[in-house]
Short mmCIF file of C-alpha atoms in Angstrom, two decimals:
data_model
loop_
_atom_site.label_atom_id
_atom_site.label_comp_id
_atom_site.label_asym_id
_atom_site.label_seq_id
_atom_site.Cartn_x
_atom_site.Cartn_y
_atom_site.Cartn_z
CA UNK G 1 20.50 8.42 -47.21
CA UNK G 2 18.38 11.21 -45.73
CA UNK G 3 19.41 13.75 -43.37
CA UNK G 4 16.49 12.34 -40.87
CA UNK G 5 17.28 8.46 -41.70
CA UNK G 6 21.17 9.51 -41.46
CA UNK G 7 20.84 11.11 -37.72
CA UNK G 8 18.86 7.91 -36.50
CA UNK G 9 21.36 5.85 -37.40
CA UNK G 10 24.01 7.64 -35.65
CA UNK G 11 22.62 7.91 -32.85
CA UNK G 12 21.43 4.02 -32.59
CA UNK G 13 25.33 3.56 -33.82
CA UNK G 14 26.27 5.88 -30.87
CA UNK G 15 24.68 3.59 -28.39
CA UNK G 16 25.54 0.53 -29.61
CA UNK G 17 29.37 1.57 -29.66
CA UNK G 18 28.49 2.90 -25.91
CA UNK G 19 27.15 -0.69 -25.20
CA UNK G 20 30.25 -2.52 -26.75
CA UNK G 21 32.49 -0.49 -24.91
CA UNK G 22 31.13 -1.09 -21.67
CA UNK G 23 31.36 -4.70 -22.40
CA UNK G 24 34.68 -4.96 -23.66
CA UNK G 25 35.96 -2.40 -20.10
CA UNK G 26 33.97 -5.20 -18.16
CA UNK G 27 35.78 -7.84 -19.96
CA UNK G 28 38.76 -6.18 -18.91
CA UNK G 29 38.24 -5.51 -15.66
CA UNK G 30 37.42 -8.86 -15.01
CA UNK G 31 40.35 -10.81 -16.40
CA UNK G 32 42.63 -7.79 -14.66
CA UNK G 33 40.49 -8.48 -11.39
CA UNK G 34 42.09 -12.29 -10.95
CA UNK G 35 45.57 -10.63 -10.40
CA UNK G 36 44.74 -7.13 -8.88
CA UNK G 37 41.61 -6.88 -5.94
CA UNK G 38 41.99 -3.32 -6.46
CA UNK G 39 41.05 -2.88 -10.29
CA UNK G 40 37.94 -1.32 -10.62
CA UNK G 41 34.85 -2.47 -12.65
CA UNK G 42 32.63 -0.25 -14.32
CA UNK G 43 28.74 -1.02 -13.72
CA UNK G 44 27.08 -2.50 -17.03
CA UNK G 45 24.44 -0.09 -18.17
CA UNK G 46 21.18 -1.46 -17.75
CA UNK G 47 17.67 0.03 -18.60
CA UNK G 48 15.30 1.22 -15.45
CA UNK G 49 12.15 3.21 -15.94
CA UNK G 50 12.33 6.93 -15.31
CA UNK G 51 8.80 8.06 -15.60
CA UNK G 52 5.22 6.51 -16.35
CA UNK G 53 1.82 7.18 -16.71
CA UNK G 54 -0.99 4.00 -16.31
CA UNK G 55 -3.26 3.93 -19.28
CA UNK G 56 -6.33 5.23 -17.49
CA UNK G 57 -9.12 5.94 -20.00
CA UNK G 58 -10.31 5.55 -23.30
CA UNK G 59 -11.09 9.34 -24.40
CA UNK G 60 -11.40 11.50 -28.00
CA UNK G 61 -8.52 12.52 -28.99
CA UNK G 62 -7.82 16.41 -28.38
CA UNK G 63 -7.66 18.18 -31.82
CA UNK G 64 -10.88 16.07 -32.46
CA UNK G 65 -9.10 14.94 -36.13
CA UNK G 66 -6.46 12.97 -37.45
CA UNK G 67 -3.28 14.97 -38.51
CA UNK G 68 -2.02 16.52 -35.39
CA UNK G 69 0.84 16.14 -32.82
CA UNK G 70 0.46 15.80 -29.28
CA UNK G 71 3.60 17.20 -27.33
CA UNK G 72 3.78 15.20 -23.87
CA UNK G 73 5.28 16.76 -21.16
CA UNK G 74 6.99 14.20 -18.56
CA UNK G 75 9.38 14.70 -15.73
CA UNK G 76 12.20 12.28 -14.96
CA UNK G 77 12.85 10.86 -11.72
CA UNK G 78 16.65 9.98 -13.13
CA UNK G 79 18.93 10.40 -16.13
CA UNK G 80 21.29 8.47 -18.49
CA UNK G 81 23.04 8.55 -21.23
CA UNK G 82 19.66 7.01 -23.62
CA UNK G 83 16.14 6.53 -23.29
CA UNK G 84 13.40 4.83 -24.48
CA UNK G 85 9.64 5.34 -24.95
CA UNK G 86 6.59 2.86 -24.33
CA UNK G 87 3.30 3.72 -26.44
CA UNK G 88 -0.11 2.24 -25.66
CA UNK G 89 -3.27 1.43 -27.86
CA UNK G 90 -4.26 -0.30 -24.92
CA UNK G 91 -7.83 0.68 -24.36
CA UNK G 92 -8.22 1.89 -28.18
CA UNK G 93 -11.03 0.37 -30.08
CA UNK G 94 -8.99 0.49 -33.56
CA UNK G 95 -5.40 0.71 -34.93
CA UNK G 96 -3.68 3.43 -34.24
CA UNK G 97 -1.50 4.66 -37.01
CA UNK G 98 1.60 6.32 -35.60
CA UNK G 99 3.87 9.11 -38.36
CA UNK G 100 6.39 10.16 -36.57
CA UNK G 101 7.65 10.66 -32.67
CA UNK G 102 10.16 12.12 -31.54
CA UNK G 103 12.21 13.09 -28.39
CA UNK G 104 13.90 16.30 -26.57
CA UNK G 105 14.55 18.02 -23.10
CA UNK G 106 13.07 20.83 -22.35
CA UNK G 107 13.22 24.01 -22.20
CA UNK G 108 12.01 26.00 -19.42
CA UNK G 109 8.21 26.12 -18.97
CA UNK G 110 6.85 25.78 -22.42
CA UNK G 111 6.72 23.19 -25.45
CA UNK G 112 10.10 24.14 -26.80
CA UNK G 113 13.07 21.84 -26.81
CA UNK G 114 16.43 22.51 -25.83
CA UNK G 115 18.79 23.23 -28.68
CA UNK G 116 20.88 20.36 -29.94
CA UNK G 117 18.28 17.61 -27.86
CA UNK G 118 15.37 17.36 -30.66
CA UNK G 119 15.71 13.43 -31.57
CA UNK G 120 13.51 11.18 -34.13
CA UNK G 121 11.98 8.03 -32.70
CA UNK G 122 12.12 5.12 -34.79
CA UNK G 123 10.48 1.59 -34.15
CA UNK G 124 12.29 -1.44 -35.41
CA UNK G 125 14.21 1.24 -37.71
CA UNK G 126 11.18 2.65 -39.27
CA UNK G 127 9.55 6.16 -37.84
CA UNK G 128 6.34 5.25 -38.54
CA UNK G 129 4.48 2.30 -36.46
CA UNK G 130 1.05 1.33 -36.09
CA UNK G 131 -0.01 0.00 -32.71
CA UNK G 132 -2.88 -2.73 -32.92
CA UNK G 133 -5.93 -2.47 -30.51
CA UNK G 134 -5.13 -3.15 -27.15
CA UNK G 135 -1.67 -3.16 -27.67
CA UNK G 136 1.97 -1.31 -26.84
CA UNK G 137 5.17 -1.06 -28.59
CA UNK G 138 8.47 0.05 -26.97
CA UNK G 139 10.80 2.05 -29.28
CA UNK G 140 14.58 1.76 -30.36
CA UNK G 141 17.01 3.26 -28.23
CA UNK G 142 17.87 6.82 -28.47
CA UNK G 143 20.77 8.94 -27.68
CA UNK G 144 20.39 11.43 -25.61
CA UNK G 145 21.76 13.01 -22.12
CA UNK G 146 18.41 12.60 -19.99
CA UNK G 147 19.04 14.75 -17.10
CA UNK G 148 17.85 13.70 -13.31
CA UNK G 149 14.77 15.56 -12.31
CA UNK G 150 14.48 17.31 -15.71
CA UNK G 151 11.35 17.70 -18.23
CA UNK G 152 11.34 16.02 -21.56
CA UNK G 153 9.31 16.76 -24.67
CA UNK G 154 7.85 13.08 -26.02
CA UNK G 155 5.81 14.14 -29.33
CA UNK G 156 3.82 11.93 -31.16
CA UNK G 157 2.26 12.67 -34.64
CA UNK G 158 -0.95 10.57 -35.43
CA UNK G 159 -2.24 9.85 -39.27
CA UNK G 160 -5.32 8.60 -38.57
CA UNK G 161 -7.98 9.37 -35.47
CA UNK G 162 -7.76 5.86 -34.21
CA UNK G 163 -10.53 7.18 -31.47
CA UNK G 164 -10.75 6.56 -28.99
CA UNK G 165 -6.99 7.01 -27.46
CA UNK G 166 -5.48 5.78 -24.38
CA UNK G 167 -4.90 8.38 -22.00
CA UNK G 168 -4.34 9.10 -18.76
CA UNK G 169 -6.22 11.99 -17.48
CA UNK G 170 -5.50 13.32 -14.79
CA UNK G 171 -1.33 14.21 -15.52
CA UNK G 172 -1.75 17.69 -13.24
CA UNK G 173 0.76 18.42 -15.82
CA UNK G 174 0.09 20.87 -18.97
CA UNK G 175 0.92 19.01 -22.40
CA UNK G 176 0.46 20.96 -25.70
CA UNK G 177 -1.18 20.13 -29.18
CA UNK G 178 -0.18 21.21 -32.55
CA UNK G 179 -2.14 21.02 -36.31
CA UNK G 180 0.09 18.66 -38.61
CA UNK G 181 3.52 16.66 -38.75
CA UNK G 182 4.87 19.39 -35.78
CA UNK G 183 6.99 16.46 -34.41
CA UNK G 184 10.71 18.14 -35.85
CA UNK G 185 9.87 21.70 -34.64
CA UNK G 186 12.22 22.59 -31.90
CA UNK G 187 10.51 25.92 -30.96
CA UNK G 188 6.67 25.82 -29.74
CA UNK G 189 4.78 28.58 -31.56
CA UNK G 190 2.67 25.60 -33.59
CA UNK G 191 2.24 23.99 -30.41
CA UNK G 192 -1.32 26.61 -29.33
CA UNK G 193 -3.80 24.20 -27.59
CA UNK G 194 -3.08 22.77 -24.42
CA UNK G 195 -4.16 19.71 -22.77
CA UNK G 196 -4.42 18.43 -18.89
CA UNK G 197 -4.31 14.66 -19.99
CA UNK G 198 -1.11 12.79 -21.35
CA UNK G 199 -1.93 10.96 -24.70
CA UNK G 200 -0.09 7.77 -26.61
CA UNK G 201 2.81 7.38 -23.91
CA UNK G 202 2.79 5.36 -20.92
CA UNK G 203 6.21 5.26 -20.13
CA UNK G 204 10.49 6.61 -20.41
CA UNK G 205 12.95 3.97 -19.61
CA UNK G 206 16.91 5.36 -19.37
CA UNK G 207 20.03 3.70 -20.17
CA UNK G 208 21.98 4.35 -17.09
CA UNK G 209 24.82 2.59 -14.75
CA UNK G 210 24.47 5.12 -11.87
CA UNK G 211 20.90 3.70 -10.17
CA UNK G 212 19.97 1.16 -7.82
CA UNK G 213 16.69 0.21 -9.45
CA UNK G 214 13.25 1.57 -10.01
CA UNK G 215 10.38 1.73 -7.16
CA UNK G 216 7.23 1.69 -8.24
CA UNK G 217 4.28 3.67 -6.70
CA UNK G 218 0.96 1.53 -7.20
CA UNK G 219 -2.45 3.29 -5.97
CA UNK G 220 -5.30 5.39 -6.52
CA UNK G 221 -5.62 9.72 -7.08
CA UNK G 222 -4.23 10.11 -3.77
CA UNK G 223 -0.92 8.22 -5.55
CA UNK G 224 -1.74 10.39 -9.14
CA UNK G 225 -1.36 13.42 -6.95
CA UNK G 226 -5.21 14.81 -8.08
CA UNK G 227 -4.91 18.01 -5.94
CA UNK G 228 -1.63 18.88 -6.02
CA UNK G 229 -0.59 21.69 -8.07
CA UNK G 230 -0.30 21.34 -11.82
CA UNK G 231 2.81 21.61 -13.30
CA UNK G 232 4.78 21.70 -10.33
CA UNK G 233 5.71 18.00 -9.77
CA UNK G 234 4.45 18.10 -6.26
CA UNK G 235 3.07 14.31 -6.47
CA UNK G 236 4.12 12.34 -3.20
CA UNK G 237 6.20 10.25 -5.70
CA UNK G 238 7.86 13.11 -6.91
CA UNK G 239 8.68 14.38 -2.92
CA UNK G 240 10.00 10.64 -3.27
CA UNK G 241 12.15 10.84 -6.08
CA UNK G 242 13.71 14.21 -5.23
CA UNK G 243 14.85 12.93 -1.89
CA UNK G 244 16.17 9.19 -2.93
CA UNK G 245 18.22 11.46 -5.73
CA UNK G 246 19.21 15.01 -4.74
CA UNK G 247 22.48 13.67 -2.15
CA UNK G 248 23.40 11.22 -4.66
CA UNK G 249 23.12 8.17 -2.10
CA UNK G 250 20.56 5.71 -3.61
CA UNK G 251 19.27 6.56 -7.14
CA UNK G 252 16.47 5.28 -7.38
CA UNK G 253 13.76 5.73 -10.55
CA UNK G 254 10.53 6.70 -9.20
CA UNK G 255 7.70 5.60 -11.28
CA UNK G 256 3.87 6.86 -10.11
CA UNK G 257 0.85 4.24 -11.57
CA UNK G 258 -1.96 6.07 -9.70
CA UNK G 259 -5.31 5.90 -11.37
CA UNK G 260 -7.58 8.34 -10.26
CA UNK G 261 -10.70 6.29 -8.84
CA UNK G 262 -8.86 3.22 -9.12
CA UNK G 263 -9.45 -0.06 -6.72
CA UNK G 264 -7.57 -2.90 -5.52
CA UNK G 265 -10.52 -5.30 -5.94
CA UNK G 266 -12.61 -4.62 -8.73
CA UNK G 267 -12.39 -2.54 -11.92
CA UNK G 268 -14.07 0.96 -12.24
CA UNK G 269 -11.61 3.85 -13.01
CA UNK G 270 -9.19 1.60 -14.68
CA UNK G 271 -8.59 -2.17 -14.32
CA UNK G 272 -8.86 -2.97 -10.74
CA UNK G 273 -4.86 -3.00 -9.31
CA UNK G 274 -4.87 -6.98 -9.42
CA UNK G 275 -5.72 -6.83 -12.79
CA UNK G 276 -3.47 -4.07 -14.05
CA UNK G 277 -0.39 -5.53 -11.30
CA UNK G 278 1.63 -7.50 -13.34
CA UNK G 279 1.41 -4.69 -16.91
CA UNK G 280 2.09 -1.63 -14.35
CA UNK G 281 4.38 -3.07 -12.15
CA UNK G 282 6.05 -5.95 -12.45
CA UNK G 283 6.86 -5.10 -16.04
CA UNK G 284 8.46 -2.48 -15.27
CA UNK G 285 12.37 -2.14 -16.43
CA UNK G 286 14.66 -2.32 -13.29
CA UNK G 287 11.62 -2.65 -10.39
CA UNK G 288 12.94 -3.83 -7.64
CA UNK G 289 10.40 -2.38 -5.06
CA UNK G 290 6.64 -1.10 -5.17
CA UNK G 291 4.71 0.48 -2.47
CA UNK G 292 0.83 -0.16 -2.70
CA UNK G 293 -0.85 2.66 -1.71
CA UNK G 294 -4.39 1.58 -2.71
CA UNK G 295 -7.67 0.66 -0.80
CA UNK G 296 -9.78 3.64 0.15
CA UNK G 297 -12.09 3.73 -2.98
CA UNK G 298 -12.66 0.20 -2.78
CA UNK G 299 -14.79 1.26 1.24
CA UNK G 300 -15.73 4.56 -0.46
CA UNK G 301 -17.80 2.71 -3.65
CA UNK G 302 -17.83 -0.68 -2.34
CA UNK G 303 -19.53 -0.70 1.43
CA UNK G 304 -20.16 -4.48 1.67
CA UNK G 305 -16.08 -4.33 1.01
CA UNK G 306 -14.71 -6.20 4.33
CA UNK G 307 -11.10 -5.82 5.79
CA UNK G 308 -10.54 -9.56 5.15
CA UNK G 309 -11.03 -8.54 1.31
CA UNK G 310 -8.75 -5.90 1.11
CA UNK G 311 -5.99 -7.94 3.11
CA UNK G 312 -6.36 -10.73 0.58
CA UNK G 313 -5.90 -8.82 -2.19
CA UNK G 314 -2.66 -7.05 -0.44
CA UNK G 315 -1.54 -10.45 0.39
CA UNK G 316 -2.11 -11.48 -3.55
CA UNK G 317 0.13 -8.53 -4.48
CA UNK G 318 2.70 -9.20 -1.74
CA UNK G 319 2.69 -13.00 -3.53
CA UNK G 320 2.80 -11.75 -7.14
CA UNK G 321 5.68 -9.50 -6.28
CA UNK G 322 7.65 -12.14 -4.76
CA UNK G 323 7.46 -14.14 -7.09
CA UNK G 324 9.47 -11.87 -8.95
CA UNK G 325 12.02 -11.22 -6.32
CA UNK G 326 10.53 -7.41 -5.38
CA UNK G 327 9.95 -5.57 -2.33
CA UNK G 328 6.87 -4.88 -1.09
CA UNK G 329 5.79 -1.68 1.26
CA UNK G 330 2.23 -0.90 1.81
CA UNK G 331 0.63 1.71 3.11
CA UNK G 332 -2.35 2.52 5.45
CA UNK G 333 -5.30 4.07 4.49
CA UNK G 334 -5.36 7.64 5.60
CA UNK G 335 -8.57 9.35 7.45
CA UNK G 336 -11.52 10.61 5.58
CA UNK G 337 -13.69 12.13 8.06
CA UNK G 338 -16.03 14.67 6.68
CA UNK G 339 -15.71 13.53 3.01
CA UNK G 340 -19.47 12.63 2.16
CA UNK G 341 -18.73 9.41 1.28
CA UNK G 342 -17.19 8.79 4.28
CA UNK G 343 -18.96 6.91 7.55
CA UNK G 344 -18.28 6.08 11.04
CA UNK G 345 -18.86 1.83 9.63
CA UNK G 346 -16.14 2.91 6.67
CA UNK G 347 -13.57 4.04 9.43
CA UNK G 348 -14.12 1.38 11.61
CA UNK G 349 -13.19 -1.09 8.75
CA UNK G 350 -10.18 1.23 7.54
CA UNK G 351 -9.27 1.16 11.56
CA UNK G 352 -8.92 -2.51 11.02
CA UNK G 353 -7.28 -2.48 8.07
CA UNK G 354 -4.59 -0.46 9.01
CA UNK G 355 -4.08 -2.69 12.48
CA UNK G 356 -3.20 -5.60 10.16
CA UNK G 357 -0.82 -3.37 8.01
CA UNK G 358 0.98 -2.63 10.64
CA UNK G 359 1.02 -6.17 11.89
CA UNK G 360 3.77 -7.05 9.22
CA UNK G 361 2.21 -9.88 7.95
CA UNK G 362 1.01 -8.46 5.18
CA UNK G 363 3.76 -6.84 3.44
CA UNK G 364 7.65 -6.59 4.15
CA UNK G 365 7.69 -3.07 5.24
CA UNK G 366 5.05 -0.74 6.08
CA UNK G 367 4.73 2.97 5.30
CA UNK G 368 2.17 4.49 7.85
CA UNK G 369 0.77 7.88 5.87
CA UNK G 370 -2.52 7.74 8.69
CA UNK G 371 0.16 8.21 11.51
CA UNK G 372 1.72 10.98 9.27
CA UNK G 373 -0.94 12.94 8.29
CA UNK G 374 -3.96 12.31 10.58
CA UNK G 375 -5.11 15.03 12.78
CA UNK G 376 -3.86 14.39 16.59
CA UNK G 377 -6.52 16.01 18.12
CA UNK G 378 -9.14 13.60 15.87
CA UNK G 379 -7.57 10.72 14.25
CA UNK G 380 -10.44 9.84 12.10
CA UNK G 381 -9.59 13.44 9.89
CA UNK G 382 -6.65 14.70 7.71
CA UNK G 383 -4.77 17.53 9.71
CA UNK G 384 -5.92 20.87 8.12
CA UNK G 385 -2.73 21.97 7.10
CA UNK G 386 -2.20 18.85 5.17
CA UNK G 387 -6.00 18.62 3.77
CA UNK G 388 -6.94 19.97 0.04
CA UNK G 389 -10.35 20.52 1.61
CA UNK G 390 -12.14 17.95 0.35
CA UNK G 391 -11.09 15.65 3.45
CA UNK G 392 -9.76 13.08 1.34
CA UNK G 393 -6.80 14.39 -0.60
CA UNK G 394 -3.68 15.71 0.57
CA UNK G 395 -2.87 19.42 -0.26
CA UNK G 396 0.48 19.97 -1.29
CA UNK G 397 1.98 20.00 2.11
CA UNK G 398 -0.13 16.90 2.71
CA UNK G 399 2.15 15.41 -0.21
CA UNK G 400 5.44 16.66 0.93
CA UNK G 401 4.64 14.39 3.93
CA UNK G 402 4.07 11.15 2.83
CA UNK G 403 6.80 11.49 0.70
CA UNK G 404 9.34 12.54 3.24
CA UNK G 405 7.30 9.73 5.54
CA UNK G 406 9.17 6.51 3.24
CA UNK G 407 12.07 5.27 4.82
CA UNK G 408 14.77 5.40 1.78
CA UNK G 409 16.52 1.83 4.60
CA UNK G 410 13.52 0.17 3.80
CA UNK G 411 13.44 0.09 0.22
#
């Protein structure tokens, strides 16, 4: 056995002896339970998502060739004791030949790993996979401490070009590229092109018994964070996550499927968010909630768009999810005034949108981010302070409010 075949092993060994054990102390517990109320039980470990990325866009690969690796740089919204990685071919046009991936936390700001965390990624036992067009494979389990709020390195070494990739492009979030097979280095020094786009990976499930679930964050760029600044996590969803897990009180994953661009109704940037619902959302390991944040593009690009249109497809959501036993909160549509796209008929049928939001009708719970960020002195604008200047998207303060404007009692 090889040293590389011999350390995945262990570590799927180490989780499946994890696994076992928990089984046989809830076994225990429970018999003990019938004679003593005060035994405890230990949780069963269960997966829920920790960070994901919608596939967004078909693109060339960066590197422009086959034989390189692509370093992804993610942030997780909570830890565990293993993970798991999703990768998409989704919106490739030909097989995508996979060599090697592999898995590591970070260290500080760069593409190095932490000492002792560098982990090989196998599929079905084997390290290399190759994902067929339009399609995803989810990996074998891995051991490793994921920390809460932490960056991990997920690196992914392709053999052949299989342009063009699924990506999602606007990450806000620098991942690095390397020439070759760089997928075992723990240091960075290969790793001397950069990229603003993650590549291959759509999503980092943990292994944890120490969360209540994972909410989902469904939208468009104002939901991808597309102003806030890069590398700094500052993402409402992140603002989200941070609060749900710093005081140890609800641990919650936090997992953002903003598309840039992206519409409730129809496709453009990215399926439309009926079509793309049930793969971003309600797939999802350990959803229990989602808050649709979505609607704005679909009155910026679409002006025949009505109000009854966009509260049909809310109400379709709020159906779909229930059918699955999730939460749903939605969200108003923020003010636009003095974006160019934006007119006095848009607002007027963003007005009325946001009166039937609020009604209740529409979803369980409502969070209103055009009460929390709207200027008080002229509703129809963002307030200043919370504008990127484009009068559309949030600036980094703007974020920091909507995410502190979620009500962690009604999730």
């Amino acid at each position: 056995m090889n040293k590389r075949r011999g350390y995945a092993t262990l570590a799927a060994l180490t989780t499946v002896v994890a696994l076992v054990c928990g089984a046989i102390y809830l076994g225990v517990g429970a018999a003990q339970g019938r004679t003593s109320a005060r035994t405890p039980v230990a949780a069963p470990a269960v997966w829920v998502g920790t960070w994901a990325a919608a596939p967004a866009k078909a693109a060339p690969a960066v590197g422009g060739h086959a034989g390189r690796s692509v370093r992804n740089v993610v942030h997780t919204s909570i830890g565990g004791t293993a993970a798991r990685i999703t990768l998409s071919n989704l919106l490739g046009e030909q097989p995508l030949k996979i060599a090697q991936v592999s898995l590591a936390v970070r260290a500080g700001h760069g593409p190095a790993a932490v000492a002792g965390t560098l982990r090989r990624v196998t599929f079905q036992g084997a390290g290399a996979v190759t994902l067929a067009v339009g399609g995803q494979r989810v990996s074998d389990p891995v051991a490793l401490g994921i920390p809460y709020d932490g960056d991990l390195l997920v690196t992914v070494a392709t053999t052949s070009p299989g342009e063009p990739v699924t990506v999602h492009p606007q990450a806000r979030q620098t991942s690095y590229i390397a020439d070759g097979d760089r997928t075992q280095d723990a240091g960075g020094d290969a790793y001397t092109r950069r990229t603003g786009a993650w590549q291959h990976l759509s999503g980092v499930d943990v292994l944890t018994r120490d969360t209540r679930g994972a909410i989902v964050a469904i939208g468009d760029s104002i939901t991808d964070g597309v102003t806030s600044t890069s590398d700094a996590n500052r993402r409402w969803p992140d603002v989200l996550a941070d609060r749900l897990n710093r005081h140890g009180s609800h641990h919650y994953g936090v997992l953002n499927q903003g598309i840039s661009g992206n519409r409730l109704l129809t496709d453009g940037r990215g399926p439309s968010t009926l079509a793309r619902f049930d793969r971003d959302v309600l797939a999802q390991a350990g959803v229990r909630t989602v808050i649709v944040a979505i609607g704005i593009n679909d009155l910026l690009r679409g002006p025949d768009t009505s109000a009854d249109h966009l509260t049909a497809g809310y109400a379709e959501l709020t159906r779909q999810a229930h059918a699955r036993g999730l939460r749903v909160v939605g969200a108003t549509l923020m003010p636009c005034a003095g974006h160019r796209r934006c007119t006095r008929a848009l607002e007027a049928v963003r007005d009325k949108v946001n009166a039937a939001i609020r009604t209740g009708r529409i979803f369980d719970s409502v969070v209103d981010f055009d009460r929390a960020l709207r200027d008080p002195y002229a509703p129809d604008r963002l307030r200043p302070a919370y504008d990127s200047g484009d009068h559309l998207h949030p600036s980094d303060a703007g974020y920091a409010r909507m995410g502190r404007a979620v009500d962690p009692a009604r999730l």
